[in-house]
Short mmCIF file of C-alpha atoms in Angstrom, two decimals:
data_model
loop_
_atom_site.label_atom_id
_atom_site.label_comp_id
_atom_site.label_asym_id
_atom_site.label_seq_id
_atom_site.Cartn_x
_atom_site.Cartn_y
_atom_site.Cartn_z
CA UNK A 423 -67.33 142.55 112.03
CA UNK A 424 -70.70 141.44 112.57
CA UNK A 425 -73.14 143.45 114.04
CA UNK A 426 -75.59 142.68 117.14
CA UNK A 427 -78.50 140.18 115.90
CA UNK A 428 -82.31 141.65 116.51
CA UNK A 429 -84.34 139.59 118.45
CA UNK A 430 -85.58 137.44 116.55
CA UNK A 431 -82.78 136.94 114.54
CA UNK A 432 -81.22 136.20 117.96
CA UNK A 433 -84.54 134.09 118.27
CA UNK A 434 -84.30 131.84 115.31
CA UNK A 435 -79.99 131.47 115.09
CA UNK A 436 -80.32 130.56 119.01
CA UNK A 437 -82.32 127.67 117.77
CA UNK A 438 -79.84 126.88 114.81
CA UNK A 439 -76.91 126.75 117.32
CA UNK A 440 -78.44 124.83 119.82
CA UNK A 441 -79.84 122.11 117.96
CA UNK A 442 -76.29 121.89 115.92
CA UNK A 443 -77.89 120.61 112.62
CA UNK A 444 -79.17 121.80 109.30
CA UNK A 445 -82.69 122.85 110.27
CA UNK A 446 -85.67 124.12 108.51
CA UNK A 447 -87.81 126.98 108.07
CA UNK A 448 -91.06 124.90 109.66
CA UNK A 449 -89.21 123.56 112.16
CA UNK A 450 -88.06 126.77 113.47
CA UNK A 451 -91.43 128.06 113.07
CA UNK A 452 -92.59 125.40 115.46
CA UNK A 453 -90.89 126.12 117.66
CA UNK A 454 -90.95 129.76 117.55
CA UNK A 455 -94.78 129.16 118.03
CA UNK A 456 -94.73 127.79 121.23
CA UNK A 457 -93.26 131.04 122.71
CA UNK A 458 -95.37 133.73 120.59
CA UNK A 459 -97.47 133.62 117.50
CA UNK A 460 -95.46 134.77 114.34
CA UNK A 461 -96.16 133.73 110.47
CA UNK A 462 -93.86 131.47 108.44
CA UNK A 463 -92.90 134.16 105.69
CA UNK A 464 -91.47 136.01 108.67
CA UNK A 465 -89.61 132.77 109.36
CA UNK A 466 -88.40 132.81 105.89
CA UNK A 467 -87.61 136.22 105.79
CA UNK A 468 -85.08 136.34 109.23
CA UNK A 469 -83.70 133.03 107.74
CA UNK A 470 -82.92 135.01 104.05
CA UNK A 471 -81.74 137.32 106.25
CA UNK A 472 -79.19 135.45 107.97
CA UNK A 473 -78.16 133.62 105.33
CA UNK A 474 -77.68 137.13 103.16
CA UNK A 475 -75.38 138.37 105.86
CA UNK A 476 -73.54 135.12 106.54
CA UNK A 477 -74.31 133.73 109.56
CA UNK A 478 -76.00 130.38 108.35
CA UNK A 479 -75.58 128.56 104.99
CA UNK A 480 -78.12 126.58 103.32
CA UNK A 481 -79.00 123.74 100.67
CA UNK A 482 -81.87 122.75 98.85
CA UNK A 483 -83.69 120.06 100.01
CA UNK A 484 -86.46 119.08 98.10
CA UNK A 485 -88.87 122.44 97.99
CA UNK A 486 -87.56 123.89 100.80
CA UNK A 487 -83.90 124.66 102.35
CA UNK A 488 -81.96 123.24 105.16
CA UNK A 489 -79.98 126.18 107.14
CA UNK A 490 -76.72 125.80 109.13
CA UNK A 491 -74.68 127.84 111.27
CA UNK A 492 -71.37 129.54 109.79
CA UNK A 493 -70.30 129.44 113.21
CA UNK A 494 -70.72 128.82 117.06
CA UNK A 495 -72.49 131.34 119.63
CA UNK A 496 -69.43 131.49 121.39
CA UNK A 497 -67.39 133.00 118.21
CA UNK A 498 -70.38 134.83 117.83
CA UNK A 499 -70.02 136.65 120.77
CA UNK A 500 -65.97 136.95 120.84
CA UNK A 501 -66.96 138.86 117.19
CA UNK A 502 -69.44 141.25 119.57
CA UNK A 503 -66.61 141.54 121.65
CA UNK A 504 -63.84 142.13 120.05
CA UNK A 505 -66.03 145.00 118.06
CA UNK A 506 -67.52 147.16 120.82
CA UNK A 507 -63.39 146.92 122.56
CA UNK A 508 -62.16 148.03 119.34
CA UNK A 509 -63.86 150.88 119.13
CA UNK A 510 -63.02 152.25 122.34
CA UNK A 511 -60.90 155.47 122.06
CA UNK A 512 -59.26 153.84 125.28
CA UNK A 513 -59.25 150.02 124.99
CA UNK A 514 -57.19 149.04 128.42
CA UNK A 515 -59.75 151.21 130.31
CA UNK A 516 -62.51 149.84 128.59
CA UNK A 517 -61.70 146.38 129.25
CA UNK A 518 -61.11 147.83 132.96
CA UNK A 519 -64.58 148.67 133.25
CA UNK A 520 -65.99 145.32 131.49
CA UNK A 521 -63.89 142.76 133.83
CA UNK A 522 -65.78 145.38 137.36
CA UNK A 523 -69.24 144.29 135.54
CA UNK A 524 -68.57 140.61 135.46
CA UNK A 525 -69.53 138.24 138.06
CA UNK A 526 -67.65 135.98 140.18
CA UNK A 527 -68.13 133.31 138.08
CA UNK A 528 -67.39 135.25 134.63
CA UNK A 529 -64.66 135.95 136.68
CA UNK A 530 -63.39 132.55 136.89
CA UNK A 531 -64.57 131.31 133.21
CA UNK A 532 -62.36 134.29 132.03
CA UNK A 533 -58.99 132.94 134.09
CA UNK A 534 -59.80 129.46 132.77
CA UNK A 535 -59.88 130.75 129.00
CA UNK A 536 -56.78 132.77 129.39
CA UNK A 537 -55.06 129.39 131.18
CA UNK A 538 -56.26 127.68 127.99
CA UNK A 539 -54.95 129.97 125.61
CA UNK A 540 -51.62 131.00 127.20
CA UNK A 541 -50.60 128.16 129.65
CA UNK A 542 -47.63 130.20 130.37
CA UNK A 543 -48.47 133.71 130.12
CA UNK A 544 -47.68 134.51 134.04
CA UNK A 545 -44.30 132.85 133.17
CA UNK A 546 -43.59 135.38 129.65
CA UNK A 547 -45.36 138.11 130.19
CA UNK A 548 -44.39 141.22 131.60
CA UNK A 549 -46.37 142.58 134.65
CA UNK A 550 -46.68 144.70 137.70
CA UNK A 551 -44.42 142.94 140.86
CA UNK A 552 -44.32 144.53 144.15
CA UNK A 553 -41.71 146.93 143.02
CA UNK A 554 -42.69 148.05 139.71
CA UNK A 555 -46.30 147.84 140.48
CA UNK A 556 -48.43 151.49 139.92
CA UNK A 557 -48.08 153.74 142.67
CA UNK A 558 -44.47 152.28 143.76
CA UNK A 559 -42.59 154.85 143.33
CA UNK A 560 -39.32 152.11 143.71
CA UNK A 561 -37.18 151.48 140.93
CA UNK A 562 -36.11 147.91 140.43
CA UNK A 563 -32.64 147.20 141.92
CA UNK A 564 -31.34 144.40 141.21
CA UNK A 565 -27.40 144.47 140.62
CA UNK A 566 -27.33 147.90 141.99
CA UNK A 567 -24.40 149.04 144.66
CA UNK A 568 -24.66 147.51 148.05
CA UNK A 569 -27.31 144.51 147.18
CA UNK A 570 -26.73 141.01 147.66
CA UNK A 571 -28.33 140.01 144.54
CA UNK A 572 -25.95 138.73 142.07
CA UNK A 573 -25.48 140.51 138.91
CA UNK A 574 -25.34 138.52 135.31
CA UNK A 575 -21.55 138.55 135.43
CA UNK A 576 -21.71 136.98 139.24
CA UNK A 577 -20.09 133.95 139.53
CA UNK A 578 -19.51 132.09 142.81
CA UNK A 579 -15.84 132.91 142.49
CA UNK A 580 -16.12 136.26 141.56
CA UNK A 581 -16.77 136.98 145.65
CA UNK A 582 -20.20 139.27 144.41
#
């Protein structure tokens, strides 16, 4: 799992993924420069960096090397995720306490993504309805003596 990026790792592969092509050491510099003043070995160095721990690949061209991202921010951060929830001794409570911090909006983008990646999850998955939801102490009763719901073996006919 990949740990958190330092800053200016963060810095220089923010730069990578937004400009979505192989990119250089000067170029990153550059622009690096117009926020604080920083030397091109230390450039280099975060770029050696990344590319020793896999988060950008790279290719010779001419004297110098063109750098690419392994992969986007966004699987970035699912990998950041995914890493702090796993090592919660209590994961469901964790993610409890991550969905109270969000936003309204985070809110939203989160029941978007699970729409997109289960378009019928409220359809198959099991959940909470008003009878077996937490703190109803009501059984389900469906089928059970006396109820006018109809039981699997109900037919019509059968005068259930």
């Amino acid at each position: 799992m990949p740990r958190q990026l330092g800053d200016l790792e963060d810095a220089v592969m923010t730069r990578v993924w937004q400009w979505n092509r192989p990119v250089t050491v000067r170029e990153v510099l550059e622009d690096l420069q117009q926020e604080r003043s920083i030397a091109y070995t230390t450039v280099m160095t975060v770029m050696d960096n990344l590319h020793q721990k896999g988060w950008v690949r790279r290719e010779v061209d001419g004297r110098a090397y063109r750098y690419t991202a392994v992969s986007t921010r966004a699987a970035y951060s699912a990998a950041l995720m995914n890493e702090a929830w796993s090592q919660s001794d209590n994961p469901a409570a964790a993610l409890v306490a991550f969905f109270g911090m969000m936003s309204a909006g985070q809110r939203e983008a989160l029941q978007d993504a699970v729409r997109m990646v289960s378009p019928n999850l409220a359809e198959t998955a099991p959940g909470p309805t008003a009878e077996t939801a937490p703190g109803n102490a009501a059984e389900p009763t469906a089928g059970a003596a006396g109820d006018d719901v109809p039981t699997d073996d109900a037919t019509p006919e059968s005068g259930r």
